[in-house]
Amino acid sequence: MLDLNEKYIINKEQEPIAVQLDIKVFKRLEEVLEDYALAQYMKETDTEEKLTLNEAKAYYKKLKKK
């Protein structure tokens, strides 16, 4: 499990209103979320047609020109 080492920011009524994280922890958390989102997207598109290597290269070249 990721050790967040979070710090809670509270208001005058002693209610938590925000959380402060170290940059290193934030970046790692961001990576985990991006990896999860990518995995979900890959699962959703798994039934789509697969491209050959040459088809993928041609498609990528078209994207770079736009």
JSON list of C-alpha atoms in Angstrom, two decimals:
[
{"chain": "A", "resi": 1, "resn": "MET", "atom": "CA", "xyz": [0.00, 0.00, 0.00]},
{"chain": "A", "resi": 2, "resn": "LEU", "atom": "CA", "xyz": [1.18, 3.50, -0.81]},
{"chain": "A", "resi": 3, "resn": "ASP", "atom": "CA", "xyz": [2.12, 5.49, 2.32]},
{"chain": "A", "resi": 4, "resn": "LEU", "atom": "CA", "xyz": [0.51, 8.87, 1.65]},
{"chain": "A", "resi": 5, "resn": "ASN", "atom": "CA", "xyz": [1.93, 10.73, 4.66]},
{"chain": "A", "resi": 6, "resn": "GLU", "atom": "CA", "xyz": [-0.95, 13.17, 4.22]},
{"chain": "A", "resi": 7, "resn": "LYS", "atom": "CA", "xyz": [-1.47, 16.36, 6.21]},
{"chain": "A", "resi": 8, "resn": "TYR", "atom": "CA", "xyz": [-5.01, 17.61, 6.78]},
{"chain": "A", "resi": 9, "resn": "ILE", "atom": "CA", "xyz": [-5.85, 21.30, 6.52]},
{"chain": "A", "resi": 10, "resn": "ILE", "atom": "CA", "xyz": [-8.69, 22.32, 8.84]},
{"chain": "A", "resi": 11, "resn": "ASN", "atom": "CA", "xyz": [-10.87, 25.41, 9.07]},
{"chain": "A", "resi": 12, "resn": "LYS", "atom": "CA", "xyz": [-11.72, 27.48, 12.17]},
{"chain": "A", "resi": 13, "resn": "GLU", "atom": "CA", "xyz": [-14.37, 24.93, 13.14]},
{"chain": "A", "resi": 14, "resn": "GLN", "atom": "CA", "xyz": [-11.69, 22.19, 13.11]},
{"chain": "A", "resi": 15, "resn": "GLU", "atom": "CA", "xyz": [-13.29, 20.55, 10.06]},
{"chain": "A", "resi": 16, "resn": "PRO", "atom": "CA", "xyz": [-10.98, 19.04, 7.43]},
{"chain": "A", "resi": 17, "resn": "ILE", "atom": "CA", "xyz": [-11.17, 21.05, 4.20]},
{"chain": "A", "resi": 18, "resn": "ALA", "atom": "CA", "xyz": [-8.09, 19.92, 2.26]},
{"chain": "A", "resi": 19, "resn": "VAL", "atom": "CA", "xyz": [-5.24, 17.41, 2.17]},
{"chain": "A", "resi": 20, "resn": "GLN", "atom": "CA", "xyz": [-1.58, 18.18, 1.55]},
{"chain": "A", "resi": 21, "resn": "LEU", "atom": "CA", "xyz": [0.70, 15.54, -0.03]},
{"chain": "A", "resi": 22, "resn": "ASP", "atom": "CA", "xyz": [4.42, 15.47, -0.75]},
{"chain": "A", "resi": 23, "resn": "ILE", "atom": "CA", "xyz": [5.21, 16.00, -4.45]},
{"chain": "A", "resi": 24, "resn": "LYS", "atom": "CA", "xyz": [6.81, 12.54, -4.66]},
{"chain": "A", "resi": 25, "resn": "VAL", "atom": "CA", "xyz": [3.65, 10.92, -3.27]},
{"chain": "A", "resi": 26, "resn": "PHE", "atom": "CA", "xyz": [1.42, 13.02, -5.54]},
{"chain": "A", "resi": 27, "resn": "LYS", "atom": "CA", "xyz": [3.41, 12.03, -8.64]},
{"chain": "A", "resi": 28, "resn": "ARG", "atom": "CA", "xyz": [3.23, 8.33, -7.69]},
{"chain": "A", "resi": 29, "resn": "LEU", "atom": "CA", "xyz": [-0.51, 8.59, -7.06]},
{"chain": "A", "resi": 30, "resn": "GLU", "atom": "CA", "xyz": [-0.91, 10.30, -10.43]},
{"chain": "A", "resi": 31, "resn": "GLU", "atom": "CA", "xyz": [1.00, 7.43, -12.13]},
{"chain": "A", "resi": 32, "resn": "VAL", "atom": "CA", "xyz": [-1.19, 4.82, -10.46]},
{"chain": "A", "resi": 33, "resn": "LEU", "atom": "CA", "xyz": [-4.37, 6.59, -11.60]},
{"chain": "A", "resi": 34, "resn": "GLU", "atom": "CA", "xyz": [-3.09, 6.99, -15.16]},
{"chain": "A", "resi": 35, "resn": "ASP", "atom": "CA", "xyz": [-2.07, 3.31, -15.31]},
{"chain": "A", "resi": 36, "resn": "TYR", "atom": "CA", "xyz": [-5.50, 2.27, -14.03]},
{"chain": "A", "resi": 37, "resn": "ALA", "atom": "CA", "xyz": [-7.29, 4.50, -16.54]},
{"chain": "A", "resi": 38, "resn": "LEU", "atom": "CA", "xyz": [-5.17, 3.15, -19.39]},
{"chain": "A", "resi": 39, "resn": "ALA", "atom": "CA", "xyz": [-5.88, -0.44, -18.34]},
{"chain": "A", "resi": 40, "resn": "GLN", "atom": "CA", "xyz": [-9.62, 0.28, -18.27]},
{"chain": "A", "resi": 41, "resn": "TYR", "atom": "CA", "xyz": [-9.47, 1.88, -21.71]},
{"chain": "A", "resi": 42, "resn": "MET", "atom": "CA", "xyz": [-7.56, -1.11, -23.07]},
{"chain": "A", "resi": 43, "resn": "LYS", "atom": "CA", "xyz": [-10.22, -3.48, -21.68]},
{"chain": "A", "resi": 44, "resn": "GLU", "atom": "CA", "xyz": [-13.00, -1.43, -23.28]},
{"chain": "A", "resi": 45, "resn": "THR", "atom": "CA", "xyz": [-11.34, -1.40, -26.70]},
{"chain": "A", "resi": 46, "resn": "ASP", "atom": "CA", "xyz": [-10.15, -5.01, -26.61]},
{"chain": "A", "resi": 47, "resn": "THR", "atom": "CA", "xyz": [-12.89, -6.09, -29.02]},
{"chain": "A", "resi": 48, "resn": "GLU", "atom": "CA", "xyz": [-11.88, -3.56, -31.67]},
{"chain": "A", "resi": 49, "resn": "GLU", "atom": "CA", "xyz": [-9.99, -4.58, -34.79]},
{"chain": "A", "resi": 50, "resn": "LYS", "atom": "CA", "xyz": [-6.25, -5.12, -34.27]},
{"chain": "A", "resi": 51, "resn": "LEU", "atom": "CA", "xyz": [-3.73, -3.37, -36.54]},
{"chain": "A", "resi": 52, "resn": "THR", "atom": "CA", "xyz": [-0.64, -4.96, -38.00]},
{"chain": "A", "resi": 53, "resn": "LEU", "atom": "CA", "xyz": [2.68, -3.28, -37.28]},
{"chain": "A", "resi": 54, "resn": "ASN", "atom": "CA", "xyz": [2.72, -1.58, -40.69]},
{"chain": "A", "resi": 55, "resn": "GLU", "atom": "CA", "xyz": [-0.89, -0.44, -40.33]},
{"chain": "A", "resi": 56, "resn": "ALA", "atom": "CA", "xyz": [-0.12, 0.99, -36.90]},
{"chain": "A", "resi": 57, "resn": "LYS", "atom": "CA", "xyz": [2.94, 2.87, -38.22]},
{"chain": "A", "resi": 58, "resn": "ALA", "atom": "CA", "xyz": [0.90, 4.32, -41.11]},
{"chain": "A", "resi": 59, "resn": "TYR", "atom": "CA", "xyz": [-1.88, 5.36, -38.72]},
{"chain": "A", "resi": 60, "resn": "TYR", "atom": "CA", "xyz": [0.64, 6.98, -36.36]},
{"chain": "A", "resi": 61, "resn": "LYS", "atom": "CA", "xyz": [2.23, 8.94, -39.23]},
{"chain": "A", "resi": 62, "resn": "LYS", "atom": "CA", "xyz": [-1.21, 10.34, -40.13]},
{"chain": "A", "resi": 63, "resn": "LEU", "atom": "CA", "xyz": [-1.71, 11.47, -36.54]},
{"chain": "A", "resi": 64, "resn": "LYS", "atom": "CA", "xyz": [1.67, 13.25, -36.42]},
{"chain": "A", "resi": 65, "resn": "LYS", "atom": "CA", "xyz": [0.80, 15.32, -39.54]},
{"chain": "A", "resi": 66, "resn": "LYS", "atom": "CA", "xyz": [-2.39, 16.78, -38.02]}
]
